[in-house]
Amino acid sequence: MPTDSTITPADPESAPPGEPGETPRGRHLGLALIVIAAAQLMVVLDGTITNIALPSIQTDLDVSASNLSWIVNAYALAFGGLLLLGGRAGDLFGRRRMFRIGITVFTLASLLGGLAPNEELLIGARILQGIGASISAPTALSLIATNFPEGKLRNRAMGVYAAMAGLGSTVGLLLGGVLTDYLDWRWVFFVNIPIGIAVLAGTKILSEGERNTGRLDVPGAVTGTGGLISLVYGITRGGQDGWSDALTLTFFGAAVVLLTVFLVLQMRTTHPMLPLRLFRDRNRAGAYATMLFLGAGMFATFYFLTLYMQQILGYSPVKTGFAYLPFSFGMGIAAGISSKLVARLAPRLIAGPGLVIGAGGMFWFSTLEHGSSYFTHLMPAMFVTALGLGMSFVPMTLGAVSGVRDQDSGIASALLNTAQQVGGALGLAVLTTISTSAANDRLPQAAGTFYRAIAMKDFATVAKAGEALTHGYTTAFTVAGFLFVGGLLITLFAINAKKQEHGESAPTAHLG
């Protein structure tokens, strides 16, 4: 990370930082980068840190197997569904102001999450966290452009920002395990409070930047996010209460109506939250669609592997966190290699093999058994899956922002993260439903039976229920493998861009 001594002022006569339209003096740029990077780290970290704590949360708050996924999905839906609106709010009302608001909401929501006495309040806190993240994440990215002059300094700052995406995922897995094991699951939320306070204190050093004109597309945000939430809830409830259940059908109907209204609004409004013109380019549309499938598979990997390692293999939270290290190494290695290959090969020639490898890793996971070995089964499958994901993310990220107009560059990259988060939420809803149904086919109410048997020390029933749950998880991994195959088909038939002639760079999608 750059230090103050390595950064020189872009303009010696610049005004003090903090005034609209000004860039901070060179001696302040190092601190500005630390503030922005810390905020990005906190937001990305929260995508994985909670996964490790899920089994502990489930036991402590008596969360049902079908509702457990909402602790992940509530955050992803609010984050992904409002990300574009959050970025637009920063452009209109001031990036530093909205950045502060986002961090404040995120920090207070973390406090509420840590204090939550039941699943309903915890899920509510996760929604608030997602709202805070949807405001702070895009404005953090905009603040780099506002505070760092073009050229080497801005490129270096963008590199640090992008690194926080990968680092945040790894730190979240490890820190989640340590906090849950040695303190309590509530500390995976409390840990955000000192970070958030420190970031807020450091925002004094950031420049506000110029504001744009226009207005917020609030009707688009309400109908789009509401439609997604209705769809996910309908899928989750359908798997639990039946697809002909009246309330299930009501939510599906609401999803159809809301999402239809959303599309109509986006076509007719002057300042749409989702500019449909970005989908006219087949390569960009293909990149978004592929990222939707990648997000679905990646969310499933973290979610079901965590449950498998802690419930079936009996790993402690901290052991689970360290068990994910091969995943982090594989992702880092593949991302580094693919970032060099994009200047030599067309995107689909990198992402295509990556998706094949990722699907192979998922199908490898689908062969897990009740007592599978970590070193001969889990670890290599993790590494292979991570290699595939790492090879796919970089070309998809570049494809999403390649050739866009300057005024659309921010929203084009934000759309990529939106596709990942929304794809993850929808995929996890579908895969959780499939997993629960498959497990219950083997043993009615498998998850509930598993926990009751543990409480009663009925180890024969624990083993039987564990086998049923394992069957559910492996069924979900099989479907996730086919999701990667779907992404592969989109990549092969929709993406025909050539190699990146000028080595364009773009912010990476969140890897957690």
Coordinates of C-alpha atoms in Angstrom, one line a residue:
M1 CA 0.0 0.0 0.0
P2 CA 1.4 3.4 -0.8
T3 CA 2.6 5.6 2.0
D4 CA 2.6 9.4 2.3
S5 CA 6.3 9.6 1.4
T6 CA 5.8 7.8 -2.0
I7 CA 3.0 10.1 -3.2
T8 CA 3.5 13.6 -4.5
P9 CA 0.9 16.3 -4.9
A10 CA -1.0 16.5 -8.2
D11 CA -1.2 20.3 -7.8
P12 CA 1.0 22.1 -5.2
E13 CA -1.5 24.9 -5.1
S14 CA -4.5 22.7 -4.4
A15 CA -6.8 23.8 -1.6
P16 CA -7.2 21.9 1.6
P17 CA -9.0 18.6 1.3
G18 CA -12.6 18.4 2.0
E19 CA -13.9 21.1 -0.3
P20 CA -16.1 20.2 -3.2
G21 CA -14.2 19.6 -6.4
E22 CA -10.8 19.5 -4.8
T23 CA -8.2 16.8 -4.7
P24 CA -6.4 16.3 -1.4
R25 CA -2.7 17.3 -1.1
G26 CA -0.2 14.6 -1.8
R27 CA 0.7 14.1 1.8
H28 CA -2.9 13.1 2.5
L29 CA -3.3 10.6 -0.3
G30 CA -1.9 7.7 1.6
L31 CA -4.4 8.2 4.4
A32 CA -7.2 8.7 1.9
L33 CA -6.4 5.3 0.3
I34 CA -6.3 3.6 3.7
V35 CA -9.8 5.0 4.5
I36 CA -11.3 3.9 1.2
A37 CA -9.5 0.5 1.3
A38 CA -10.6 -0.2 4.9
A39 CA -14.3 0.5 3.9
Q40 CA -14.0 -1.8 1.0
L41 CA -12.4 -4.5 3.1
M42 CA -15.2 -4.3 5.7
V43 CA -18.0 -4.6 3.1
V44 CA -16.4 -7.5 1.3
L45 CA -15.4 -9.2 4.5
D46 CA -19.0 -9.3 5.6
G47 CA -19.9 -11.5 2.6
T48 CA -17.9 -14.4 4.0
I49 CA -17.3 -13.8 7.7
T50 CA -21.0 -14.7 8.5
N51 CA -20.8 -17.9 6.6
I52 CA -18.4 -19.5 9.1
A53 CA -20.7 -18.5 12.0
L54 CA -23.9 -19.9 10.4
P55 CA -24.0 -23.3 12.3
S56 CA -23.4 -21.5 15.6
I57 CA -26.1 -18.9 14.8
Q58 CA -28.5 -21.7 13.8
T59 CA -28.0 -23.5 17.1
D60 CA -28.1 -20.4 19.3
L61 CA -31.2 -18.8 17.7
D62 CA -32.9 -22.0 16.7
V63 CA -33.0 -21.0 13.0
S64 CA -34.7 -23.5 10.7
A65 CA -32.7 -25.0 7.8
S66 CA -34.9 -23.2 5.3
N67 CA -34.5 -19.8 7.0
L68 CA -30.8 -20.1 7.5
S69 CA -30.0 -19.1 4.0
W70 CA -31.8 -15.8 4.5
I71 CA -29.0 -14.7 6.8
V72 CA -26.8 -14.7 3.7
N73 CA -29.5 -13.8 1.2
A74 CA -30.9 -10.8 3.1
Y75 CA -27.5 -9.1 2.8
A76 CA -26.9 -10.1 -0.8
L77 CA -30.4 -9.0 -2.0
A78 CA -30.2 -5.6 -0.3
F79 CA -26.6 -5.0 -1.4
G80 CA -27.1 -6.2 -5.0
G81 CA -30.6 -4.8 -5.4
L82 CA -29.7 -1.2 -4.3
L83 CA -26.1 -1.0 -5.5
L84 CA -27.0 1.0 -8.6
L85 CA -29.2 3.4 -6.6
G86 CA -26.4 3.8 -4.0
G87 CA -23.9 4.8 -6.7
R88 CA -26.4 7.2 -8.3
A89 CA -27.1 8.8 -4.9
G90 CA -23.4 9.5 -4.5
D91 CA -23.2 11.2 -7.9
L92 CA -26.2 13.4 -7.0
F93 CA -25.9 14.2 -3.3
G94 CA -22.1 14.1 -2.8
R95 CA -19.8 11.1 -2.8
R96 CA -18.2 11.8 0.6
R97 CA -21.6 12.6 2.2
M98 CA -23.2 9.4 0.9
F99 CA -20.1 7.4 1.8
R100 CA -20.4 8.5 5.4
I101 CA -24.1 7.7 5.4
G102 CA -23.4 4.2 4.1
I103 CA -20.7 3.5 6.6
T104 CA -22.9 4.8 9.4
V105 CA -25.8 2.6 8.4
F106 CA -23.5 -0.4 8.0
T107 CA -21.9 0.1 11.4
L108 CA -25.2 0.6 13.3
A109 CA -26.7 -2.5 11.5
S110 CA -23.6 -4.5 12.6
L111 CA -24.4 -3.5 16.2
L112 CA -28.0 -4.5 15.8
G113 CA -26.9 -7.8 14.3
G114 CA -24.6 -8.6 17.2
L115 CA -27.3 -7.9 19.7
A116 CA -30.1 -9.7 17.8
P117 CA -32.1 -12.0 20.2
N118 CA -33.8 -13.9 17.4
E119 CA -33.6 -14.7 13.7
E120 CA -36.1 -12.1 12.6
L121 CA -34.1 -9.2 14.0
L122 CA -30.9 -10.7 12.8
I123 CA -32.2 -10.9 9.2
G124 CA -33.5 -7.3 9.5
A125 CA -30.0 -6.2 10.6
R126 CA -28.5 -8.0 7.6
I127 CA -30.9 -6.1 5.3
L128 CA -29.7 -2.9 6.9
Q129 CA -26.1 -4.0 6.4
G130 CA -26.8 -4.6 2.8
I131 CA -28.3 -1.1 2.4
G132 CA -25.3 0.4 4.0
A133 CA -23.0 -1.6 1.8
S134 CA -24.9 -0.6 -1.4
I135 CA -24.3 3.0 -0.6
S136 CA -20.7 2.8 0.7
A137 CA -19.2 0.4 -1.9
P138 CA -19.9 2.3 -5.1
T139 CA -19.2 5.7 -3.5
A140 CA -15.8 4.3 -2.3
L141 CA -15.0 3.5 -5.9
S142 CA -16.1 6.9 -7.0
L143 CA -14.0 8.6 -4.3
I144 CA -10.8 7.1 -5.8
A145 CA -11.5 8.9 -9.1
T146 CA -12.3 12.1 -7.1
N147 CA -9.2 12.0 -4.8
F148 CA -6.5 10.5 -7.0
P149 CA -5.2 12.1 -10.2
E150 CA -5.2 10.1 -13.4
G151 CA -2.2 8.0 -14.1
K152 CA 0.1 6.0 -11.8
L153 CA -1.4 7.2 -8.6
R154 CA -5.0 6.4 -9.5
N155 CA -3.9 3.0 -11.0
R156 CA -2.1 2.1 -7.8
A157 CA -5.1 3.1 -5.7
M158 CA -7.4 1.0 -8.0
G159 CA -5.1 -1.9 -7.5
V160 CA -5.2 -1.6 -3.8
Y161 CA -9.0 -1.3 -3.9
A162 CA -9.3 -4.4 -6.1
A163 CA -7.0 -6.4 -3.9
M164 CA -9.4 -5.7 -1.0
A165 CA -12.0 -7.8 -2.8
G166 CA -9.9 -10.9 -2.7
L167 CA -8.3 -10.2 0.6
G168 CA -11.7 -9.5 2.2
S169 CA -13.0 -12.9 1.3
T170 CA -10.0 -14.7 2.8
V171 CA -9.8 -12.5 5.9
G172 CA -13.6 -13.0 6.4
L173 CA -13.3 -16.8 6.4
L174 CA -10.3 -16.8 8.8
L175 CA -11.6 -14.0 11.1
G176 CA -15.1 -15.5 11.2
G177 CA -13.6 -18.8 12.5
V178 CA -11.4 -17.2 15.1
L179 CA -14.1 -14.9 16.5
T180 CA -16.8 -17.5 16.6
D181 CA -14.5 -20.1 18.2
Y182 CA -12.8 -18.0 20.8
L183 CA -15.4 -15.3 21.5
D184 CA -18.9 -15.7 20.1
W185 CA -20.7 -15.6 16.8
R186 CA -22.0 -12.2 17.7
W187 CA -18.4 -10.8 17.3
V188 CA -18.6 -11.4 13.5
F189 CA -20.9 -8.4 13.6
F190 CA -19.3 -6.4 16.5
V191 CA -15.9 -6.4 14.7
N192 CA -17.3 -4.0 12.1
I193 CA -18.0 -1.3 14.8
P194 CA -14.4 -0.2 15.5
I195 CA -13.5 -0.4 11.8
G196 CA -16.6 1.6 10.8
I197 CA -15.8 4.3 13.5
A198 CA -12.2 4.6 12.3
V199 CA -13.3 4.9 8.7
L200 CA -15.9 7.6 9.6
A201 CA -13.1 9.5 11.4
G202 CA -10.9 9.3 8.4
T203 CA -13.4 10.6 5.9
K204 CA -12.4 14.2 6.9
I205 CA -9.4 13.7 4.6
L206 CA -11.5 12.8 1.5
S207 CA -12.6 15.3 -1.1
E208 CA -16.3 15.6 -2.0
G209 CA -16.0 15.9 -5.7
E210 CA -18.4 17.6 -8.1
R211 CA -22.0 16.5 -8.2
N212 CA -24.0 15.5 -11.2
T213 CA -27.5 16.6 -12.1
G214 CA -30.5 14.3 -12.3
R215 CA -32.7 12.4 -9.9
L216 CA -32.9 9.1 -8.2
D217 CA -34.9 6.3 -9.7
V218 CA -36.7 5.4 -6.5
P219 CA -39.7 3.6 -8.2
G220 CA -37.1 1.5 -10.1
A221 CA -35.3 0.6 -6.8
V222 CA -38.6 -0.3 -5.0
T223 CA -40.0 -2.5 -7.8
G224 CA -36.7 -4.1 -8.8
T225 CA -35.6 -5.0 -5.3
G226 CA -39.1 -5.9 -4.2
G227 CA -39.5 -8.2 -7.2
L228 CA -36.2 -10.0 -6.4
I229 CA -37.1 -10.4 -2.7
S230 CA -40.6 -11.8 -3.7
L231 CA -39.0 -14.2 -6.1
V232 CA -36.4 -15.5 -3.6
Y233 CA -39.0 -15.8 -0.9
G234 CA -41.4 -17.7 -3.2
I235 CA -38.6 -20.2 -4.1
T236 CA -37.7 -20.7 -0.4
R237 CA -41.3 -21.1 0.7
G238 CA -42.2 -23.3 -2.2
G239 CA -39.6 -25.8 -1.2
Q240 CA -40.8 -25.7 2.4
D241 CA -44.6 -25.5 2.1
G242 CA -45.2 -26.8 -1.4
W243 CA -45.4 -25.1 -4.8
S244 CA -49.2 -24.9 -4.8
D245 CA -49.2 -23.1 -1.4
A246 CA -51.4 -20.0 -1.7
L247 CA -48.7 -17.7 -0.2
T248 CA -46.0 -19.2 -2.4
L249 CA -48.1 -18.5 -5.5
T250 CA -48.9 -15.0 -4.2
F251 CA -45.2 -14.1 -3.9
F252 CA -44.4 -15.5 -7.4
G253 CA -47.2 -13.4 -8.8
A254 CA -45.9 -10.3 -7.0
A255 CA -42.5 -11.0 -8.4
V256 CA -43.8 -11.2 -11.9
V257 CA -45.8 -8.0 -11.6
L258 CA -43.0 -6.0 -9.8
L259 CA -40.2 -7.1 -12.2
T260 CA -42.4 -6.4 -15.2
V261 CA -43.2 -2.9 -13.9
F262 CA -39.4 -2.4 -13.2
L263 CA -38.5 -3.2 -16.8
V264 CA -41.2 -0.9 -18.1
L265 CA -39.9 1.9 -15.8
Q266 CA -36.4 1.4 -16.9
M267 CA -37.4 1.7 -20.6
R268 CA -39.4 4.9 -20.0
T269 CA -37.7 6.9 -17.3
T270 CA -35.2 9.6 -18.1
H271 CA -32.7 8.6 -15.4
P272 CA -33.1 4.8 -15.0
M273 CA -31.4 2.9 -12.2
L274 CA -30.5 0.2 -14.8
P275 CA -29.7 1.7 -18.2
L276 CA -30.9 -1.0 -20.6
R277 CA -28.6 0.4 -23.3
L278 CA -25.7 -1.4 -21.6
F279 CA -27.2 -4.7 -22.6
R280 CA -27.2 -3.9 -26.3
D281 CA -23.6 -5.1 -26.6
R282 CA -23.6 -8.9 -26.7
N283 CA -20.3 -9.2 -25.0
R284 CA -21.3 -7.0 -22.1
A285 CA -24.7 -8.7 -21.8
G286 CA -22.9 -12.1 -21.9
A287 CA -20.5 -11.0 -19.2
Y288 CA -23.4 -10.0 -16.9
A289 CA -25.3 -13.2 -17.5
T290 CA -22.1 -15.3 -16.9
M291 CA -21.4 -13.5 -13.7
L292 CA -25.0 -14.3 -12.6
F293 CA -24.2 -18.0 -12.9
L294 CA -20.8 -17.6 -11.3
G295 CA -22.3 -15.8 -8.3
A296 CA -24.9 -18.6 -7.8
G297 CA -22.2 -21.3 -7.8
M298 CA -19.8 -19.4 -5.6
F299 CA -22.4 -18.5 -2.9
A300 CA -23.4 -22.2 -2.9
T301 CA -19.8 -23.3 -2.4
F302 CA -19.2 -21.2 0.7
Y303 CA -22.7 -22.0 2.2
F304 CA -22.9 -25.7 1.8
L305 CA -19.2 -26.4 2.4
T306 CA -19.3 -24.6 5.7
L307 CA -22.4 -26.6 6.8
Y308 CA -20.7 -29.8 5.6
M309 CA -17.4 -29.2 7.4
Q310 CA -19.0 -28.1 10.7
Q311 CA -22.1 -30.3 10.8
I312 CA -20.9 -33.5 9.2
L313 CA -17.1 -33.5 9.7
G314 CA -17.4 -31.8 13.1
Y315 CA -14.9 -29.0 12.4
S316 CA -14.7 -26.1 14.7
P317 CA -15.3 -22.6 13.2
V318 CA -11.6 -21.7 13.3
K319 CA -10.7 -25.0 11.7
T320 CA -13.3 -24.4 9.0
G321 CA -11.8 -20.9 8.3
F322 CA -8.3 -22.4 7.9
A323 CA -9.7 -25.2 5.8
Y324 CA -10.7 -22.6 3.2
L325 CA -7.1 -21.5 2.6
P326 CA -6.6 -23.7 -0.6
F327 CA -9.7 -21.9 -2.0
S328 CA -8.0 -18.5 -1.4
F329 CA -4.7 -19.6 -2.8
G330 CA -6.3 -21.1 -5.9
M331 CA -8.3 -17.9 -6.5
G332 CA -5.3 -15.7 -6.2
I333 CA -3.1 -17.8 -8.5
A334 CA -5.7 -18.1 -11.2
A335 CA -6.6 -14.4 -11.0
G336 CA -2.9 -13.4 -11.4
I337 CA -2.5 -15.7 -14.4
S338 CA -5.7 -14.7 -16.1
S339 CA -4.9 -10.9 -15.7
K340 CA -1.8 -11.5 -17.8
L341 CA -3.5 -13.7 -20.3
V342 CA -6.2 -11.1 -21.1
A343 CA -3.7 -9.1 -23.2
R344 CA -2.9 -12.2 -25.3
L345 CA -6.1 -14.2 -25.6
A346 CA -9.8 -13.5 -26.2
P347 CA -11.9 -13.5 -23.0
R348 CA -13.9 -16.6 -23.8
L349 CA -10.6 -18.5 -24.3
I350 CA -9.8 -17.8 -20.7
A351 CA -13.2 -17.8 -19.1
G352 CA -14.4 -20.9 -21.0
P353 CA -11.7 -23.3 -19.7
G354 CA -12.1 -21.6 -16.3
L355 CA -15.8 -22.5 -16.2
V356 CA -15.0 -26.1 -17.3
I357 CA -12.5 -26.4 -14.4
G358 CA -15.0 -24.8 -12.0
A359 CA -17.7 -27.1 -13.0
G360 CA -15.3 -30.0 -12.6
G361 CA -14.6 -28.9 -9.0
M362 CA -18.3 -28.7 -8.3
F363 CA -18.9 -32.2 -9.6
W364 CA -16.0 -33.3 -7.5
F365 CA -17.8 -31.8 -4.4
S366 CA -20.9 -33.7 -5.4
T367 CA -19.1 -37.0 -4.7
L368 CA -18.5 -36.1 -1.0
E369 CA -19.6 -38.7 1.5
H370 CA -20.4 -38.7 5.2
G371 CA -16.7 -39.2 6.2
S372 CA -14.8 -37.9 3.2
S373 CA -11.1 -36.9 3.8
Y374 CA -10.1 -33.3 3.8
F375 CA -6.6 -33.9 2.2
T376 CA -7.7 -36.3 -0.5
H377 CA -11.1 -34.9 -1.3
L378 CA -12.1 -31.5 0.1
M379 CA -8.8 -29.7 -0.3
P380 CA -8.1 -30.6 -4.0
A381 CA -11.7 -30.0 -5.0
M382 CA -11.6 -26.5 -3.3
F383 CA -8.4 -25.7 -5.2
V384 CA -9.7 -26.8 -8.5
T385 CA -13.0 -24.9 -8.1
A386 CA -11.1 -21.7 -7.1
L387 CA -8.8 -22.0 -10.1
G388 CA -11.9 -22.1 -12.3
L389 CA -13.5 -19.1 -10.6
G390 CA -10.3 -17.1 -10.6
M391 CA -9.8 -17.7 -14.4
S392 CA -13.4 -16.6 -15.1
F393 CA -13.7 -13.4 -13.0
V394 CA -11.0 -11.3 -14.6
P395 CA -12.1 -11.6 -18.3
M396 CA -15.8 -11.2 -17.2
T397 CA -14.9 -8.0 -15.3
L398 CA -13.0 -6.5 -18.2
G399 CA -15.7 -7.5 -20.6
A400 CA -18.3 -5.7 -18.6
V401 CA -16.6 -2.3 -18.8
S402 CA -14.8 -2.6 -22.2
G403 CA -16.0 -0.1 -24.7
V404 CA -18.5 1.7 -22.5
R405 CA -18.9 5.5 -22.6
D406 CA -17.1 7.4 -19.8
Q407 CA -20.4 8.4 -18.2
D408 CA -21.4 4.7 -18.0
S409 CA -18.2 3.2 -16.7
G410 CA -19.2 3.4 -13.1
I411 CA -22.6 1.9 -13.6
A412 CA -21.2 -0.8 -15.9
S413 CA -18.8 -2.1 -13.3
A414 CA -21.5 -1.7 -10.6
L415 CA -23.8 -3.9 -12.7
L416 CA -21.2 -6.6 -12.6
N417 CA -21.3 -6.7 -8.8
T418 CA -25.1 -6.5 -8.9
A419 CA -25.2 -9.5 -11.2
Q420 CA -22.9 -11.5 -8.8
Q421 CA -24.9 -10.6 -5.7
V422 CA -28.3 -11.1 -7.2
G423 CA -27.2 -14.3 -8.9
G424 CA -25.8 -15.6 -5.6
A425 CA -29.1 -14.8 -3.8
L426 CA -31.3 -16.5 -6.4
G427 CA -28.9 -19.4 -6.8
L428 CA -28.7 -20.0 -3.1
A429 CA -32.5 -19.9 -2.7
V430 CA -32.9 -22.5 -5.5
L431 CA -30.0 -24.7 -4.2
T432 CA -31.1 -24.5 -0.6
T433 CA -34.6 -25.6 -1.6
I434 CA -33.1 -28.5 -3.7
S435 CA -30.8 -29.5 -0.9
T436 CA -33.5 -29.5 1.8
S437 CA -35.8 -31.5 -0.4
A438 CA -33.2 -34.1 -1.2
A439 CA -32.2 -34.5 2.4
N440 CA -35.8 -34.8 3.5
D441 CA -36.4 -37.5 0.9
R442 CA -33.8 -39.6 2.6
L443 CA -35.0 -38.7 6.2
P444 CA -38.0 -36.5 7.0
Q445 CA -37.0 -33.2 8.6
A446 CA -33.4 -34.2 8.3
A447 CA -31.9 -31.0 9.8
G448 CA -34.2 -30.9 12.8
T449 CA -33.7 -34.6 13.4
F450 CA -29.9 -34.0 13.3
Y451 CA -29.9 -31.4 16.0
R452 CA -32.4 -33.2 18.2
A453 CA -30.3 -36.3 18.0
I454 CA -27.2 -34.4 19.0
A455 CA -29.0 -32.9 22.0
M456 CA -30.1 -36.4 23.0
K457 CA -26.7 -38.0 22.2
D458 CA -28.4 -40.5 19.9
F459 CA -25.4 -41.1 17.8
A460 CA -27.0 -43.6 15.5
T461 CA -29.6 -41.1 14.5
V462 CA -27.0 -38.4 14.2
A463 CA -25.1 -40.5 11.7
K464 CA -28.3 -41.3 9.7
A465 CA -29.3 -37.7 9.7
G466 CA -25.8 -36.7 8.7
E467 CA -25.9 -39.0 5.7
A468 CA -29.2 -37.4 4.6
L469 CA -27.8 -33.9 5.0
T470 CA -24.7 -34.9 3.0
H471 CA -26.9 -36.2 0.2
G472 CA -28.7 -32.8 0.2
Y473 CA -25.4 -30.9 0.0
T474 CA -24.0 -33.1 -2.8
T475 CA -27.2 -32.7 -4.8
A476 CA -26.9 -29.0 -4.5
F477 CA -23.2 -29.2 -5.7
T478 CA -24.4 -31.2 -8.7
V479 CA -26.8 -28.5 -9.7
A480 CA -24.2 -25.8 -9.0
G481 CA -21.9 -27.7 -11.5
F482 CA -24.6 -27.4 -14.1
L483 CA -25.0 -23.7 -13.4
F484 CA -21.3 -23.3 -14.3
V485 CA -22.0 -25.3 -17.5
G486 CA -24.8 -22.8 -18.2
G487 CA -22.3 -20.0 -17.8
L488 CA -19.9 -21.8 -20.1
L489 CA -22.6 -22.0 -22.8
I490 CA -23.3 -18.3 -22.5
T491 CA -19.6 -17.5 -22.7
L492 CA -19.0 -19.6 -25.8
F493 CA -22.1 -18.4 -27.8
A494 CA -22.5 -14.8 -26.6
I495 CA -19.0 -13.5 -26.0
N496 CA -16.9 -12.9 -29.1
A497 CA -14.7 -10.0 -28.1
K498 CA -11.0 -10.0 -29.0
K499 CA -8.1 -9.8 -26.6
Q500 CA -7.7 -6.6 -24.5
E501 CA -5.5 -4.6 -26.8
H502 CA -4.6 -2.0 -24.2
G503 CA -4.8 -4.0 -21.1
E504 CA -7.8 -2.2 -19.8
S505 CA -8.3 -2.4 -16.1
A506 CA -11.5 -2.5 -14.1
P507 CA -12.5 -2.9 -10.5
T508 CA -12.9 -6.5 -9.6
A509 CA -16.2 -8.1 -8.6
H510 CA -16.5 -9.0 -5.0
L511 CA -15.1 -12.5 -4.3
G512 CA -17.3 -13.2 -1.4

